[in-house]
PDB file of C-alpha atoms in Angstrom:
ATOM      1  CA  MET Y  86      78.275  73.696  86.215  1.00 97.00           C
ATOM      2  CA  LYS Y  87      80.917  74.798  83.764  1.00 98.00           C
ATOM      3  CA  VAL Y  88      80.502  75.641  79.969  1.00 98.00           C
ATOM      4  CA  LEU Y  89      83.324  75.828  77.515  1.00 98.00           C
ATOM      5  CA  LEU Y  90      82.372  78.171  74.702  1.00 98.00           C
ATOM      6  CA  THR Y  91      84.628  78.465  71.546  1.00 98.00           C
ATOM      7  CA  GLY Y  92      84.652  80.684  68.645  1.00 98.00           C
ATOM      8  CA  PHE Y  93      86.723  80.701  65.416  1.00 98.00           C
ATOM      9  CA  ASP Y  94      89.000  83.384  64.319  1.00 97.00           C
ATOM     10  CA  ALA Y  95      88.450  85.100  60.944  1.00 96.00           C
ATOM     11  CA  PHE Y  96      88.766  82.988  57.768  1.00 95.00           C
ATOM     12  CA  GLY Y  97      87.912  83.094  54.019  1.00 92.00           C
ATOM     13  CA  GLY Y  98      89.076  86.628  53.541  1.00 91.00           C
ATOM     14  CA  GLU Y  99      86.758  88.083  56.056  1.00 92.00           C
ATOM     15  CA  PRO Y 100      88.405  90.808  58.360  1.00 93.00           C
ATOM     16  CA  VAL Y 101      86.358  89.477  61.355  1.00 96.00           C
ATOM     17  CA  ASN Y 102      84.413  86.494  62.459  1.00 97.00           C
ATOM     18  CA  PRO Y 103      81.219  87.069  64.334  1.00 97.00           C
ATOM     19  CA  ALA Y 104      81.777  83.833  66.304  1.00 98.00           C
ATOM     20  CA  GLU Y 105      84.937  85.331  67.825  1.00 98.00           C
ATOM     21  CA  GLU Y 106      83.391  88.683  68.362  1.00 98.00           C
ATOM     22  CA  ALA Y 107      80.256  87.315  69.979  1.00 98.00           C
ATOM     23  CA  VAL Y 108      81.980  84.694  72.203  1.00 98.00           C
ATOM     24  CA  LYS Y 109      84.195  87.358  73.667  1.00 98.00           C
ATOM     25  CA  MET Y 110      81.011  89.405  74.722  1.00 98.00           C
ATOM     26  CA  VAL Y 111      78.994  86.460  76.185  1.00 98.00           C
ATOM     27  CA  SER Y 112      78.493  86.698  79.832  1.00 98.00           C
ATOM     28  CA  GLU Y 113      80.830  84.718  82.081  1.00 98.00           C
ATOM     29  CA  ASN Y 114      78.089  83.394  84.274  1.00 98.00           C
ATOM     30  CA  ILE Y 115      74.812  82.297  82.974  1.00 98.00           C
ATOM     31  CA  LYS Y 116      72.039  80.869  85.333  1.00 96.00           C
ATOM     32  CA  GLY Y 117      74.866  79.942  87.796  1.00 97.00           C
ATOM     33  CA  ALA Y 118      76.958  78.216  85.152  1.00 98.00           C
ATOM     34  CA  GLU Y 119      80.622  79.411  84.654  1.00 98.00           C
ATOM     35  CA  VAL Y 120      81.379  80.188  80.979  1.00 98.00           C
ATOM     36  CA  VAL Y 121      84.961  79.658  79.982  1.00 98.00           C
ATOM     37  CA  LYS Y 122      85.621  81.276  76.619  1.00 98.00           C
ATOM     38  CA  LEU Y 123      88.296  80.304  74.014  1.00 98.00           C
ATOM     39  CA  ILE Y 124      89.131  81.502  70.478  1.00 98.00           C
ATOM     40  CA  ILE Y 125      90.237  78.686  68.285  1.00 98.00           C
ATOM     41  CA  PRO Y 126      92.014  78.838  65.018  1.00 98.00           C
ATOM     42  CA  THR Y 127      90.144  77.890  61.784  1.00 98.00           C
ATOM     43  CA  VAL Y 128      92.612  75.134  61.069  1.00 98.00           C
ATOM     44  CA  GLN Y 129      91.740  71.519  60.501  1.00 97.00           C
ATOM     45  CA  THR Y 130      93.528  69.627  63.330  1.00 96.00           C
ATOM     46  CA  LYS Y 131      94.633  72.423  65.504  1.00 98.00           C
ATOM     47  CA  SER Y 132      91.048  73.600  66.221  1.00 98.00           C
ATOM     48  CA  VAL Y 133      90.137  70.356  67.935  1.00 98.00           C
ATOM     49  CA  GLN Y 134      93.518  70.021  69.733  1.00 98.00           C
ATOM     50  CA  ALA Y 135      92.859  73.540  71.340  1.00 98.00           C
ATOM     51  CA  ILE Y 136      89.589  72.303  72.501  1.00 98.00           C
ATOM     52  CA  GLU Y 137      90.788  69.120  74.027  1.00 98.00           C
ATOM     53  CA  LYS Y 138      93.653  71.064  75.814  1.00 98.00           C
ATOM     54  CA  ALA Y 139      90.807  73.371  77.293  1.00 98.00           C
ATOM     55  CA  ILE Y 140      88.772  70.238  78.184  1.00 98.00           C
ATOM     56  CA  GLU Y 141      91.682  68.839  80.131  1.00 98.00           C
ATOM     57  CA  GLU Y 142      92.434  72.136  81.859  1.00 98.00           C
ATOM     58  CA  HIS Y 143      88.981  73.343  82.732  1.00 98.00           C
ATOM     59  CA  LYS Y 144      86.872  70.136  82.873  1.00 98.00           C
ATOM     60  CA  PRO Y 145      83.657  71.588  81.499  1.00 98.00           C
ATOM     61  CA  ASP Y 146      80.321  69.895  81.825  1.00 98.00           C
ATOM     62  CA  ILE Y 147      79.156  71.331  78.391  1.00 98.00           C
ATOM     63  CA  VAL Y 148      81.242  72.196  75.322  1.00 98.00           C
ATOM     64  CA  ILE Y 149      79.796  74.448  72.699  1.00 98.00           C
ATOM     65  CA  SER Y 150      81.594  75.605  69.564  1.00 98.00           C
ATOM     66  CA  VAL Y 151      80.353  78.619  67.586  1.00 98.00           C
ATOM     67  CA  GLY Y 152      80.963  79.281  63.856  1.00 98.00           C
ATOM     68  CA  GLN Y 153      79.954  81.658  61.084  1.00 97.00           C
ATOM     69  CA  ALA Y 154      77.530  80.430  58.433  1.00 97.00           C
ATOM     70  CA  GLY Y 155      77.262  83.339  56.041  1.00 94.00           C
ATOM     71  CA  GLY Y 156      73.948  83.107  54.153  1.00 96.00           C
ATOM     72  CA  ARG Y 157      71.883  81.841  57.086  1.00 97.00           C
ATOM     73  CA  PHE Y 158      69.019  84.063  58.396  1.00 97.00           C
ATOM     74  CA  ASP Y 159      69.045  82.825  62.017  1.00 98.00           C
ATOM     75  CA  ILE Y 160      70.929  81.115  64.799  1.00 98.00           C
ATOM     76  CA  THR Y 161      71.182  77.431  64.082  1.00 98.00           C
ATOM     77  CA  PRO Y 162      72.240  74.913  66.715  1.00 98.00           C
ATOM     78  CA  GLU Y 163      73.467  71.782  64.816  1.00 98.00           C
ATOM     79  CA  ARG Y 164      72.095  68.383  65.384  1.00 98.00           C
ATOM     80  CA  VAL Y 165      74.527  66.164  63.555  1.00 98.00           C
ATOM     81  CA  ALA Y 166      78.150  66.152  62.404  1.00 98.00           C
ATOM     82  CA  ILE Y 167      79.394  63.807  59.650  1.00 98.00           C
ATOM     83  CA  ASN Y 168      82.827  61.997  59.438  1.00 98.00           C
ATOM     84  CA  LEU Y 169      83.967  63.852  56.389  1.00 98.00           C
ATOM     85  CA  ASP Y 170      86.370  66.663  55.601  1.00 98.00           C
ATOM     86  CA  ASP Y 171      85.707  68.064  51.994  1.00 98.00           C
ATOM     87  CA  TYR Y 172      86.851  71.664  52.015  1.00 98.00           C
ATOM     88  CA  ARG Y 173      85.584  73.984  49.349  1.00 97.00           C
ATOM     89  CA  ILE Y 174      88.238  76.591  50.432  1.00 97.00           C
ATOM     90  CA  LYS Y 175      91.549  76.278  52.310  1.00 97.00           C
ATOM     91  CA  ASP Y 176      91.672  76.676  56.133  1.00 97.00           C
ATOM     92  CA  ASN Y 177      93.905  79.328  57.629  1.00 97.00           C
ATOM     93  CA  GLU Y 178      97.047  77.163  57.242  1.00 98.00           C
ATOM     94  CA  GLY Y 179      96.275  76.116  53.612  1.00 98.00           C
ATOM     95  CA  ASN Y 180      94.878  72.704  54.438  1.00 98.00           C
ATOM     96  CA  GLN Y 181      92.177  71.432  51.816  1.00 98.00           C
ATOM     97  CA  PRO Y 182      91.319  67.777  52.454  1.00 98.00           C
ATOM     98  CA  ILE Y 183      88.950  66.252  49.875  1.00 98.00           C
ATOM     99  CA  ASP Y 184      86.670  63.344  50.732  1.00 98.00           C
ATOM    100  CA  ALA Y 185      88.761  62.398  53.847  1.00 98.00           C
ATOM    101  CA  ALA Y 186      87.529  60.805  57.037  1.00 98.00           C
ATOM    102  CA  ILE Y 187      87.935  62.932  60.060  1.00 98.00           C
ATOM    103  CA  GLN Y 188      88.639  59.806  62.408  1.00 98.00           C
ATOM    104  CA  GLU Y 189      89.096  56.456  60.816  1.00 98.00           C
ATOM    105  CA  ASP Y 190      87.727  54.698  63.890  1.00 98.00           C
ATOM    106  CA  GLY Y 191      84.937  57.088  64.358  1.00 98.00           C
ATOM    107  CA  GLN Y 192      81.169  56.579  63.569  1.00 98.00           C
ATOM    108  CA  PRO Y 193      79.788  57.789  60.180  1.00 98.00           C
ATOM    109  CA  ALA Y 194      78.071  60.559  62.157  1.00 98.00           C
ATOM    110  CA  TYR Y 195      77.428  61.690  65.622  1.00 98.00           C
ATOM    111  CA  PHE Y 196      74.424  63.483  66.927  1.00 98.00           C
ATOM    112  CA  THR Y 197      74.699  66.154  69.467  1.00 98.00           C
ATOM    113  CA  ASN Y 198      73.535  65.409  73.070  1.00 98.00           C
ATOM    114  CA  LEU Y 199      72.722  69.065  73.635  1.00 98.00           C
ATOM    115  CA  PRO Y 200      68.977  70.094  73.868  1.00 98.00           C
ATOM    116  CA  VAL Y 201      68.902  71.702  70.436  1.00 98.00           C
ATOM    117  CA  LYS Y 202      65.027  72.024  70.163  1.00 98.00           C
ATOM    118  CA  ALA Y 203      64.886  73.575  73.634  1.00 98.00           C
ATOM    119  CA  MET Y 204      67.692  75.865  72.651  1.00 98.00           C
ATOM    120  CA  VAL Y 205      65.760  77.022  69.588  1.00 98.00           C
ATOM    121  CA  LYS Y 206      62.448  77.380  71.598  1.00 98.00           C
ATOM    122  CA  HIS Y 207      64.119  79.508  74.205  1.00 98.00           C
ATOM    123  CA  MET Y 208      65.682  81.769  71.649  1.00 98.00           C
ATOM    124  CA  ASN Y 209      62.405  82.082  69.761  1.00 98.00           C
ATOM    125  CA  ASP Y 210      60.538  82.765  72.960  1.00 98.00           C
ATOM    126  CA  ASN Y 211      62.758  85.700  73.588  1.00 98.00           C
ATOM    127  CA  GLN Y 212      62.495  87.145  69.964  1.00 98.00           C
ATOM    128  CA  ILE Y 213      65.764  85.858  68.623  1.00 98.00           C
ATOM    129  CA  PRO Y 214      65.348  83.981  65.319  1.00 98.00           C
ATOM    130  CA  ALA Y 215      66.584  80.402  65.444  1.00 98.00           C
ATOM    131  CA  THR Y 216      65.975  76.888  63.959  1.00 98.00           C
ATOM    132  CA  VAL Y 217      67.625  73.579  64.250  1.00 98.00           C
ATOM    133  CA  SER Y 218      70.144  72.718  61.479  1.00 98.00           C
ATOM    134  CA  TYR Y 219      70.812  69.361  60.178  1.00 97.00           C
ATOM    135  CA  THR Y 220      73.955  70.075  58.257  1.00 97.00           C
ATOM    136  CA  ALA Y 221      77.030  71.606  59.712  1.00 98.00           C
ATOM    137  CA  GLY Y 222      78.824  71.554  56.340  1.00 97.00           C
ATOM    138  CA  THR Y 223      82.050  69.832  55.518  1.00 98.00           C
ATOM    139  CA  PHE Y 224      84.555  72.557  56.503  1.00 98.00           C
ATOM    140  CA  VAL Y 225      86.292  73.194  59.848  1.00 98.00           C
ATOM    141  CA  CYS Y 226      82.959  73.888  61.658  1.00 98.00           C
ATOM    142  CA  ASN Y 227      81.833  70.248  60.969  1.00 98.00           C
ATOM    143  CA  HIS Y 228      85.333  69.117  61.769  1.00 98.00           C
ATOM    144  CA  VAL Y 229      85.207  70.707  65.192  1.00 98.00           C
ATOM    145  CA  MET Y 230      81.679  69.504  65.963  1.00 98.00           C
ATOM    146  CA  TYR Y 231      82.644  65.924  64.891  1.00 98.00           C
ATOM    147  CA  GLY Y 232      85.779  66.185  66.835  1.00 98.00           C
ATOM    148  CA  ILE Y 233      83.870  67.292  70.002  1.00 98.00           C
ATOM    149  CA  LEU Y 234      81.420  64.397  69.675  1.00 98.00           C
ATOM    150  CA  TYR Y 235      84.256  61.996  68.951  1.00 98.00           C
ATOM    151  CA  MET Y 236      86.016  62.945  72.111  1.00 98.00           C
ATOM    152  CA  ILE Y 237      82.781  62.602  74.101  1.00 98.00           C
ATOM    153  CA  ASP Y 238      82.281  59.045  72.558  1.00 98.00           C
ATOM    154  CA  LYS Y 239      85.871  58.035  73.228  1.00 98.00           C
ATOM    155  CA  LYS Y 240      87.130  59.771  76.279  1.00 98.00           C
ATOM    156  CA  TYR Y 241      84.647  62.142  77.887  1.00 98.00           C
ATOM    157  CA  PRO Y 242      81.340  60.372  78.302  1.00 97.00           C
ATOM    158  CA  ASN Y 243      80.004  62.702  81.005  1.00 97.00           C
ATOM    159  CA  ILE Y 244      80.313  65.813  78.811  1.00 98.00           C
ATOM    160  CA  LYS Y 245      77.620  67.311  76.549  1.00 98.00           C
ATOM    161  CA  GLY Y 246      78.762  69.008  73.393  1.00 98.00           C
ATOM    162  CA  GLY Y 247      77.719  70.544  70.216  1.00 98.00           C
ATOM    163  CA  PHE Y 248      77.837  73.335  67.715  1.00 98.00           C
ATOM    164  CA  ILE Y 249      76.003  76.532  66.977  1.00 98.00           C
ATOM    165  CA  HIS Y 250      76.163  78.408  63.587  1.00 98.00           C
ATOM    166  CA  ILE Y 251      75.461  82.132  63.578  1.00 98.00           C
ATOM    167  CA  PRO Y 252      74.872  84.447  60.657  1.00 98.00           C
ATOM    168  CA  TYR Y 253      77.024  87.297  59.435  1.00 97.00           C
ATOM    169  CA  MET Y 254      77.001  90.303  61.602  1.00 97.00           C
ATOM    170  CA  THR Y 255      75.951  93.732  60.401  1.00 96.00           C
ATOM    171  CA  SER Y 256      79.313  95.067  59.535  1.00 95.00           C
ATOM    172  CA  GLN Y 257      80.151  92.240  57.340  1.00 95.00           C
ATOM    173  CA  VAL Y 258      77.378  92.793  54.791  1.00 95.00           C
ATOM    174  CA  MET Y 259      78.200  96.309  53.800  1.00 93.00           C
ATOM    175  CA  ASP Y 260      79.468  95.012  50.473  1.00 92.00           C
ATOM    176  CA  LYS Y 261      77.181  91.901  50.222  1.00 92.00           C
ATOM    177  CA  LYS Y 262      73.915  93.083  48.824  1.00 91.00           C
ATOM    178  CA  ASN Y 263      70.851  91.104  49.979  1.00 93.00           C
ATOM    179  CA  MET Y 264      72.835  88.984  52.294  1.00 96.00           C
ATOM    180  CA  PRO Y 265      71.092  88.166  55.648  1.00 97.00           C
ATOM    181  CA  PHE Y 266      72.710  89.376  58.824  1.00 97.00           C
ATOM    182  CA  MET Y 267      72.088  89.845  62.463  1.00 98.00           C
ATOM    183  CA  SER Y 268      73.336  92.451  64.979  1.00 98.00           C
ATOM    184  CA  LEU Y 269      76.239  91.387  67.112  1.00 98.00           C
ATOM    185  CA  ASN Y 270      74.155  92.190  70.318  1.00 98.00           C
ATOM    186  CA  GLU Y 271      71.404  89.848  69.017  1.00 98.00           C
ATOM    187  CA  ILE Y 272      73.928  87.084  68.244  1.00 98.00           C
ATOM    188  CA  VAL Y 273      75.390  87.460  71.815  1.00 98.00           C
ATOM    189  CA  ARG Y 274      71.882  87.323  73.340  1.00 98.00           C
ATOM    190  CA  GLY Y 275      70.953  84.360  71.342  1.00 98.00           C
ATOM    191  CA  LEU Y 276      74.077  82.516  72.515  1.00 98.00           C
ATOM    192  CA  GLU Y 277      73.436  83.450  76.128  1.00 98.00           C
ATOM    193  CA  LEU Y 278      69.804  82.079  75.711  1.00 98.00           C
ATOM    194  CA  ALA Y 279      71.159  78.904  74.083  1.00 98.00           C
ATOM    195  CA  ILE Y 280      73.491  78.342  77.057  1.00 98.00           C
ATOM    196  CA  GLU Y 281      70.542  79.122  79.474  1.00 98.00           C
ATOM    197  CA  ALA Y 282      68.537  76.308  77.719  1.00 98.00           C
ATOM    198  CA  CYS Y 283      71.498  73.845  78.122  1.00 98.00           C
ATOM    199  CA  VAL Y 284      71.585  74.744  81.949  1.00 97.00           C
ATOM    200  CA  MET Y 285      67.736  74.364  82.174  1.00 97.00           C
ATOM    201  CA  TYR Y 286      67.166  71.174  80.255  1.00 97.00           C
ATOM    202  CA  ASN Y 287      68.939  67.960  81.023  1.00 91.00           C
ATOM    203  CA  GLU Y 288      67.198  66.232  78.059  1.00 95.00           C
ATOM    204  CA  ASP Y 289      65.692  67.801  74.888  1.00 96.00           C
ATOM    205  CA  ILE Y 290      62.040  68.744  74.424  1.00 94.00           C
ATOM    206  CA  LYS Y 291      59.598  67.021  71.933  1.00 94.00           C
ATOM    207  CA  ALA Y 292      58.893  69.619  69.386  1.00 92.00           C
ATOM    208  CA  ILE Y 293      58.490  69.983  65.645  1.00 89.00           C
ATOM    209  CA  GLY Y 294      61.881  70.994  64.250  1.00 83.00           C
ATOM    210  CA  GLY Y 295      62.589  68.863  61.130  1.00 83.00           C
ATOM    211  CA  GLU Y 296      63.010  69.750  57.606  1.00 79.00           C
ATOM    212  CA  ILE Y 297      61.108  68.457  54.463  1.00 73.00           C
ATOM    213  CA  CYS Y 298      64.158  68.641  52.268  1.00 67.00           C
TER     214      CYS Y 298
END
């Protein structure tokens, strides 16, 4: 089995992105699965293009993209991506689409086919805080998740794919009072456990993981 794991470069004025730093540190072999790591630009179209190029080159069984979600307390596998670009800030090349469809021929939304509840349980069982998320936002993170699932729908039906958001890492909150964070080592451990769950579970588990509002 082969896993393509991607992380974004820094954006939004931050000097680092914990996604990039963590992805670089993830083990290259997890439960017998080879992990291919790729850093992608926080740029609307180029991000997905880089992932598709890597898919063609490495032919992975699983594609997982990782992104920063400053303000979240835990690691959050995303369950759904929506067909909408609505950027509150510009990406790293100045793109700022408003109320734009990502793919005109795509579904309004795609649900991940990764075992997100099993991923959360496996992380929690190993003392890493995690919950399922039902919003990947409307910035490049959602764009990439939607792009991965769109490619799976249209071209790569045998691949499983999805997205994981991670909190700020410790060094990023020195000037952000009361902002939640997680150590880089814990983030790396959480990602490795999430990948383990993807290897262990072909289908997701039945578990409570929804939200009231």
